[in-house]
XYZ file of N, CA and C in Angstrom:
564
model
N -6.462 15.348 -81.258
C -6.433 15.300 -82.703
C -5.701 16.526 -83.214
N -4.726 16.313 -84.023
C -4.009 17.437 -84.629
C -4.466 17.558 -86.070
N -4.263 18.739 -86.654
C -4.692 18.896 -88.040
C -3.753 18.115 -88.959
N -3.974 18.190 -90.245
C -3.247 17.351 -91.183
C -1.782 17.735 -91.330
N -1.383 18.877 -90.785
C 0.018 19.280 -90.865
C 0.689 19.156 -89.507
N 0.113 18.369 -88.599
C 0.645 18.111 -87.258
C 0.804 19.378 -86.429
N -0.079 20.340 -86.632
C -0.101 21.540 -85.817
C -1.405 21.550 -85.033
N -1.393 22.160 -83.832
C -2.652 22.213 -83.076
C -3.681 23.113 -83.744
N -4.922 22.924 -83.344
C -5.995 23.765 -83.860
C -5.991 25.128 -83.198
N -6.906 25.979 -83.612
C -7.026 27.319 -83.036
C -7.222 27.203 -81.526
N -6.582 28.090 -80.788
C -6.630 28.026 -79.330
C -5.628 27.043 -78.765
N -4.692 26.610 -79.590
C -3.657 25.628 -79.205
C -4.252 24.286 -78.755
N -5.426 23.965 -79.283
C -6.066 22.691 -78.953
C -5.337 21.556 -79.667
N -5.018 20.522 -78.917
C -4.271 19.405 -79.493
C -5.032 18.088 -79.464
N -6.055 18.008 -78.626
C -6.793 16.757 -78.475
C -8.288 17.014 -78.481
N -9.023 15.953 -78.731
C -10.478 16.021 -78.743
C -11.011 14.927 -77.824
N -11.694 15.322 -76.765
C -12.298 14.382 -75.832
C -13.713 14.101 -76.310
N -13.995 12.847 -76.635
C -15.293 12.464 -77.206
C -16.078 11.642 -76.194
N -17.362 11.977 -76.043
C -18.272 11.251 -75.155
C -19.448 10.779 -75.995
N -19.836 9.518 -75.806
C -20.998 8.971 -76.502
C -21.932 8.370 -75.465
N -23.181 8.819 -75.453
C -24.201 8.324 -74.530
C -24.939 7.184 -75.230
N -24.717 5.977 -74.760
C -25.345 4.810 -75.390
C -26.865 4.836 -75.296
N -27.400 5.369 -74.206
C -28.852 5.372 -74.005
C -29.570 6.269 -75.001
N -29.020 7.459 -75.274
C -29.715 8.410 -76.142
C -29.065 8.555 -77.516
N -27.902 7.946 -77.691
C -27.118 8.058 -78.926
C -26.656 9.491 -79.191
N -26.474 10.242 -78.114
C -25.947 11.601 -78.222
C -24.429 11.540 -78.191
N -23.804 12.409 -78.978
C -22.342 12.483 -78.958
C -21.916 13.904 -78.656
N -20.861 14.011 -77.895
C -20.335 15.295 -77.465
C -18.824 15.261 -77.619
N -18.249 16.422 -77.836
C -16.789 16.471 -77.877
C -16.304 17.795 -77.337
N -15.113 17.761 -76.787
C -14.521 18.940 -76.178
C -13.070 19.061 -76.635
N -12.761 20.074 -77.455
C -11.366 20.307 -77.811
C -10.589 20.718 -76.558
N -9.411 20.207 -76.394
C -8.638 20.503 -75.200
C -7.150 20.603 -75.532
N -6.441 21.352 -74.719
C -5.003 21.488 -74.912
C -4.231 20.609 -73.933
N -4.944 19.989 -73.004
C -4.275 19.106 -72.038
C -5.228 18.002 -71.609
N -4.658 16.897 -71.237
C -5.455 15.786 -70.731
C -5.390 15.840 -69.215
N -6.466 16.361 -68.610
C -6.492 16.621 -67.189
C -7.804 16.100 -66.614
N -7.744 15.430 -65.460
C -8.940 14.837 -64.856
C -9.973 15.892 -64.468
N -9.534 17.027 -63.933
C -10.490 18.059 -63.517
C -11.202 18.679 -64.719
N -10.473 18.896 -65.824
C -11.112 19.406 -67.041
C -12.114 18.394 -67.591
N -11.750 17.120 -67.496
C -12.638 16.052 -67.964
C -13.918 16.026 -67.141
N -13.787 16.105 -65.826
C -14.957 16.118 -64.935
C -15.823 17.344 -65.225
N -15.190 18.495 -65.404
C -15.923 19.727 -65.697
C -16.733 19.586 -66.980
N -16.130 19.019 -68.012
C -16.849 18.817 -69.275
C -17.994 17.827 -69.099
N -17.760 16.731 -68.389
C -18.815 15.745 -68.176
C -19.969 16.341 -67.358
N -19.654 17.143 -66.362
C -20.708 17.787 -65.560
C -21.527 18.756 -66.418
N -20.863 19.404 -67.369
C -21.569 20.319 -68.264
C -22.570 19.549 -69.131
N -22.218 18.336 -69.501
C -23.101 17.513 -70.332
C -24.267 16.970 -69.511
N -23.955 16.349 -68.394
C -24.989 15.619 -67.658
C -25.771 16.480 -66.677
N -25.303 17.678 -66.419
C -25.962 18.619 -65.518
C -26.155 17.961 -64.167
N -27.398 17.605 -63.816
C -27.672 17.057 -62.492
C -27.843 15.541 -62.504
N -27.766 14.933 -63.659
C -27.886 13.483 -63.728
C -26.652 12.845 -63.111
N -26.844 11.681 -62.560
C -25.706 10.942 -62.014
C -25.040 10.141 -63.111
N -23.727 10.178 -63.137
C -22.972 9.302 -64.028
C -22.711 8.042 -63.219
N -23.316 6.953 -63.636
C -23.185 5.718 -62.864
C -22.026 4.855 -63.352
N -21.866 4.786 -64.676
C -20.815 3.939 -65.245
C -20.113 4.700 -66.360
N -18.810 4.626 -66.365
C -18.005 5.189 -67.450
C -17.213 4.058 -68.080
N -17.299 3.957 -69.377
C -16.518 2.976 -70.124
C -15.474 3.750 -70.908
N -14.218 3.378 -70.787
C -13.167 4.128 -71.462
C -12.044 3.214 -71.929
N -11.052 3.854 -72.536
C -9.886 3.123 -73.018
C -8.811 2.973 -71.943
N -9.168 3.179 -70.685
C -8.266 3.047 -69.538
C -7.239 4.163 -69.429
N -7.451 5.268 -70.087
C -6.525 6.386 -69.926
C -6.601 6.847 -68.469
N -5.461 7.170 -67.884
C -5.393 7.534 -66.468
C -6.293 8.725 -66.144
N -6.417 9.675 -67.048
C -7.284 10.836 -66.838
C -8.742 10.414 -66.684
N -9.181 9.480 -67.507
C -10.578 9.034 -67.455
C -10.842 8.196 -66.203
N -9.859 7.429 -65.769
C -10.005 6.675 -64.515
C -10.157 7.629 -63.333
N -9.326 8.680 -63.306
C -9.411 9.674 -62.228
C -10.746 10.415 -62.282
N -11.196 10.747 -63.486
C -12.473 11.450 -63.636
C -13.623 10.591 -63.113
N -13.608 9.306 -63.409
C -14.655 8.409 -62.917
C -14.655 8.379 -61.395
N -13.479 8.339 -60.824
C -13.363 8.333 -59.357
C -13.919 9.633 -58.775
N -13.577 10.781 -59.383
C -14.077 12.075 -58.904
C -15.591 12.197 -59.036
N -16.174 11.530 -60.028
C -17.625 11.549 -60.231
C -18.342 10.460 -59.435
N -17.580 9.643 -58.708
C -18.125 8.494 -57.970
C -18.854 7.543 -58.903
N -18.300 7.355 -60.077
C -18.890 6.460 -61.069
C -18.044 5.196 -61.173
N -18.698 4.099 -61.444
C -17.955 2.866 -61.700
C -17.224 3.016 -63.025
N -16.001 2.519 -63.085
C -15.222 2.611 -64.322
C -15.018 1.224 -64.893
N -15.321 1.094 -66.161
C -15.078 -0.156 -66.877
C -14.179 0.178 -68.045
N -13.038 -0.465 -68.122
C -12.077 -0.177 -69.183
C -12.110 -1.199 -70.292
N -11.701 -0.767 -71.457
C -11.625 -1.692 -72.588
C -10.433 -2.621 -72.390
N -10.467 -3.733 -73.082
C -9.388 -4.712 -72.987
C -8.246 -4.293 -73.893
N -7.045 -4.086 -73.332
C -5.907 -3.683 -74.163
C -5.624 -4.711 -75.262
N -5.418 -4.225 -76.458
C -5.096 -5.090 -77.585
C -6.294 -5.705 -78.282
N -7.497 -5.480 -77.782
C -8.711 -6.024 -78.393
C -9.508 -4.852 -78.945
N -9.386 -4.620 -80.240
C -10.001 -3.432 -80.840
C -11.526 -3.461 -80.763
N -12.125 -4.647 -80.724
C -13.585 -4.730 -80.653
C -14.122 -4.196 -79.333
N -13.298 -4.173 -78.295
C -13.779 -3.747 -76.978
C -13.990 -2.236 -76.887
N -13.436 -1.475 -77.822
C -13.709 -0.036 -77.834
C -14.162 0.418 -79.219
N -14.765 -0.484 -79.963
C -15.207 -0.199 -81.323
C -16.300 0.854 -81.417
N -17.187 0.918 -80.419
C -18.299 1.887 -80.472
C -17.759 3.304 -80.443
N -16.875 3.604 -79.503
C -16.354 4.967 -79.414
C -15.409 5.264 -80.577
N -14.671 4.290 -81.047
C -13.802 4.518 -82.199
C -14.621 4.865 -83.434
N -15.801 4.243 -83.566
C -16.685 4.585 -84.681
C -17.206 6.016 -84.541
N -17.492 6.435 -83.310
C -17.931 7.817 -83.073
C -16.805 8.800 -83.394
N -15.576 8.446 -83.003
C -14.417 9.281 -83.336
C -14.297 9.453 -84.848
N -14.443 8.344 -85.570
C -14.340 8.376 -87.035
C -15.466 9.237 -87.628
N -16.675 9.088 -87.096
C -17.811 9.865 -87.593
C -17.584 11.359 -87.361
N -17.109 11.729 -86.181
C -16.860 13.142 -85.878
C -15.760 13.694 -86.783
N -14.700 12.923 -87.005
C -13.634 13.390 -87.895
C -14.141 13.572 -89.318
N -14.950 12.634 -89.799
C -15.528 12.780 -91.143
C -16.441 14.001 -91.213
N -17.259 14.194 -90.162
C -18.183 15.321 -90.130
C -17.476 16.661 -90.062
N -16.434 16.752 -89.264
C -15.729 18.035 -89.159
C -14.973 18.340 -90.441
N -14.438 17.320 -91.091
C -13.764 17.530 -92.386
C -14.755 18.058 -93.425
N -15.939 17.449 -93.472
C -16.957 17.889 -94.435
C -17.377 19.325 -94.159
N -17.550 19.674 -92.881
C -17.957 21.035 -92.527
C -16.868 22.040 -92.892
N -15.612 21.692 -92.615
C -14.500 22.590 -92.968
C -14.411 22.771 -94.477
N -14.580 21.689 -95.205
C -14.517 21.738 -96.664
C -15.652 22.606 -97.220
N -16.855 22.389 -96.711
C -18.013 23.153 -97.176
C -17.860 24.638 -96.859
N -17.267 24.950 -95.695
C -17.095 26.347 -95.285
C -15.889 27.004 -95.946
N -14.997 26.189 -96.517
C -13.792 26.733 -97.133
C -12.789 27.226 -96.107
N -12.807 26.617 -94.911
C -11.889 27.011 -93.847
C -10.731 26.023 -93.739
N -9.573 26.488 -93.256
C -8.431 25.597 -93.112
C -8.614 24.613 -91.960
N -7.789 23.588 -91.943
C -7.900 22.508 -90.970
C -7.757 22.967 -89.524
N -7.073 24.080 -89.280
C -6.870 24.528 -87.892
C -8.178 24.923 -87.210
N -9.271 25.033 -87.940
C -10.574 25.360 -87.361
C -11.311 24.127 -86.847
N -10.635 22.966 -86.821
C -11.296 21.742 -86.370
C -11.828 21.871 -84.942
N -11.179 22.685 -84.108
C -11.604 22.834 -82.716
C -12.987 23.490 -82.608
N -13.411 24.191 -83.634
C -14.759 24.753 -83.683
C -15.715 23.829 -84.440
N -15.209 23.215 -85.468
C -16.034 22.386 -86.335
C -16.539 21.120 -85.642
N -15.712 20.492 -84.830
C -16.093 19.227 -84.181
C -17.282 19.390 -83.230
N -17.252 20.342 -82.275
C -18.434 20.496 -81.405
C -19.691 20.908 -82.179
N -19.513 21.719 -83.225
C -20.667 22.109 -84.045
C -21.274 20.878 -84.706
N -20.427 20.017 -85.251
C -20.926 18.798 -85.889
C -21.717 17.950 -84.886
N -21.187 17.775 -83.672
C -21.896 16.985 -82.662
C -23.262 17.594 -82.346
N -23.314 18.912 -82.221
C -24.590 19.569 -81.941
C -25.590 19.329 -83.078
N -25.123 19.426 -84.304
C -26.010 19.218 -85.450
C -26.535 17.779 -85.483
N -25.680 16.818 -85.150
C -26.115 15.413 -85.110
C -27.121 15.212 -83.980
N -26.858 15.808 -82.825
C -27.732 15.620 -81.663
C -29.102 16.270 -81.838
N -29.199 17.275 -82.694
C -30.485 17.960 -82.885
C -31.190 17.569 -84.181
N -30.598 16.658 -84.945
C -31.216 16.197 -86.193
C -32.376 15.253 -85.871
N -33.511 15.485 -86.518
C -34.700 14.644 -86.311
C -34.538 13.346 -87.096
N -34.708 12.231 -86.411
C -34.674 10.925 -87.056
C -36.031 10.688 -87.716
N -36.063 10.474 -89.043
C -37.359 10.312 -89.714
C -38.134 9.077 -89.252
N -37.437 8.070 -88.738
C -38.123 6.856 -88.285
C -38.854 7.066 -86.959
N -38.208 7.797 -86.035
C -38.804 7.986 -84.710
C -39.492 9.331 -84.552
N -39.116 10.295 -85.401
C -39.682 11.631 -85.294
C -39.081 12.458 -84.165
N -38.014 11.948 -83.551
C -37.344 12.671 -82.470
C -35.840 12.721 -82.742
N -35.151 13.459 -81.893
C -33.699 13.587 -82.003
C -33.051 13.030 -80.736
N -31.725 12.788 -80.762
C -31.037 12.399 -79.524
C -31.227 13.447 -78.424
N -31.304 14.713 -78.800
C -31.527 15.787 -77.831
C -32.867 15.574 -77.132
N -33.913 15.217 -77.892
C -35.238 14.958 -77.322
C -35.188 13.744 -76.401
N -34.486 12.686 -76.829
C -34.402 11.463 -76.025
C -33.752 11.743 -74.671
N -32.804 12.676 -74.644
C -32.092 12.974 -73.412
C -32.834 13.970 -72.530
N -33.399 15.014 -73.131
C -33.982 16.101 -72.340
C -35.501 16.192 -72.390
N -36.143 15.426 -73.270
C -37.599 15.442 -73.344
C -38.172 16.613 -74.115
N -37.321 17.354 -74.825
C -37.792 18.484 -75.631
C -36.817 18.689 -76.783
N -37.339 19.178 -77.882
C -36.457 19.464 -79.009
C -35.638 20.717 -78.710
N -34.521 20.839 -79.350
C -33.637 21.983 -79.165
C -34.312 23.236 -79.722
N -34.385 24.312 -78.927
C -35.098 25.509 -79.384
C -34.306 26.378 -80.367
N -33.021 26.130 -80.519
C -32.215 27.006 -81.379
C -32.347 26.637 -82.852
N -32.010 27.592 -83.699
C -31.982 27.325 -85.131
C -30.737 26.524 -85.458
N -30.822 25.740 -86.492
C -29.668 24.966 -86.947
C -28.972 25.777 -88.038
N -27.803 26.306 -87.713
C -27.048 27.146 -88.643
C -25.818 26.377 -89.104
N -25.583 26.370 -90.399
C -24.438 25.648 -90.951
C -23.116 26.273 -90.510
N -22.136 25.425 -90.282
C -20.801 25.877 -89.875
C -20.172 26.700 -90.999
N -19.600 27.838 -90.640
C -18.902 28.675 -91.603
C -19.795 29.552 -92.447
N -21.100 29.544 -92.191
C -22.012 30.357 -92.994
C -21.913 31.817 -92.553
N -22.136 32.731 -93.476
C -22.075 34.157 -93.174
C -23.262 34.584 -92.331
N -22.998 35.350 -91.283
C -24.046 35.831 -90.390
C -23.795 37.290 -90.013
N -24.848 37.986 -89.696
C -24.724 39.307 -89.102
C -24.951 39.140 -87.610
N -24.106 39.777 -86.799
C -24.228 39.653 -85.354
C -24.041 41.015 -84.703
N -24.548 41.126 -83.479
C -24.370 42.356 -82.708
C -23.122 42.153 -81.846
N -22.071 42.917 -82.099
C -20.827 42.727 -81.358
C -20.967 43.108 -79.885
N -20.250 42.401 -79.044
C -20.218 42.735 -77.624
C -19.448 44.042 -77.444
N -20.014 44.946 -76.674
C -19.380 46.250 -76.478
C -18.047 46.119 -75.735
N -17.905 45.052 -74.958
C -16.661 44.858 -74.214
C -15.536 44.304 -75.072
N -15.860 43.768 -76.243
C -14.839 43.167 -77.103
C -14.500 43.991 -78.329
N -15.411 44.829 -78.769
C -15.204 45.587 -79.998
C -15.444 47.072 -79.734
N -14.648 47.903 -80.350
C -14.958 49.337 -80.322
C -15.402 49.718 -81.730
N -16.631 50.155 -81.813
C -17.237 50.429 -83.107
C -17.525 51.922 -83.206
N -17.294 52.453 -84.343
C -17.584 53.858 -84.597
C -19.090 54.088 -84.465
N -19.486 55.218 -83.895
C -20.920 55.515 -83.786
C -21.614 55.552 -85.145
N -20.851 55.787 -86.208
C -21.445 55.842 -87.544
C -21.586 54.454 -88.176
N -20.990 53.435 -87.563
C -21.043 52.072 -88.119
C -22.413 51.446 -87.913
N -22.684 50.435 -88.713
C -23.919 49.661 -88.536
C -23.885 48.971 -87.175
N -25.039 48.740 -86.611
C -25.090 48.056 -85.308
C -24.699 46.594 -85.414
N -24.900 46.014 -86.569
C -24.516 44.616 -86.760
C -23.251 44.547 -87.605
N -22.493 43.491 -87.382
C -21.266 43.251 -88.127
C -21.395 41.902 -88.839
N -20.676 41.775 -89.932
C -20.702 40.513 -90.666
C -19.574 39.630 -90.156
N -19.861 38.340 -90.024
C -18.847 37.367 -89.603
C -19.221 35.993 -90.097
N -18.445 35.006 -89.715
C -18.778 33.625 -90.065
C -19.174 32.874 -88.806
N -20.135 31.987 -88.949
C -20.651 31.224 -87.814
C -19.718 30.059 -87.521
N -19.182 30.034 -86.289
C -18.229 28.997 -85.903
C -18.783 28.043 -84.853
N -20.050 28.146 -84.540
C -20.634 27.195 -83.605
C -21.451 27.868 -82.515
N -21.996 27.031 -81.665
C -22.897 27.462 -80.612
C -22.155 27.547 -79.280
N -22.549 28.485 -78.443
C -22.064 28.547 -77.074
C -23.023 27.718 -76.249
N -22.544 26.581 -75.786
C -23.441 25.628 -75.108
C -23.455 25.876 -73.607
N -24.645 25.843 -73.054
C -24.809 25.961 -71.606
C -24.769 24.587 -70.965
N -25.065 24.540 -69.701
C -25.079 23.285 -68.963
C -26.292 22.482 -69.379
N -26.091 21.156 -69.520
C -27.202 20.271 -69.847
C -27.351 20.084 -71.246
């Protein structure tokens, strides 16, 4: 996905790899600068941790076919020319694009920040409590609610800078002001 002026997002990201788990209704996305099978497998392993991926349904992109083979998962492809055969993931793509646009607009950030906004939006959706069930997609997948706070994208925050990345005067405050651009996600 490129921004509205046909330029890549921050970090030279040009595409967005979207994963939707039908069982838990969790959605994940990974901004990427290249379509590569090993990067795809790495991202999928980060999502599923130790779970086995048994079946992958995709649009038949060669990268996704190779990734399924590397994961020893059965691959089922959509039917070329039949839009209904990949309608579920296309709806997720549309939802993520709408969500990242809303987050960028609310934060007052330019479109090139989509590479941060999209994963943040997915995390917020995955940790939102459904009023009907009283649980979230995160709970359905892992059996526990997400322990982190839900912080809005682009909101002002005070943070403790990493000593390896910033040189701060001894007279400066220990915390610095910045904007929240998303969560650093671990495995699982």
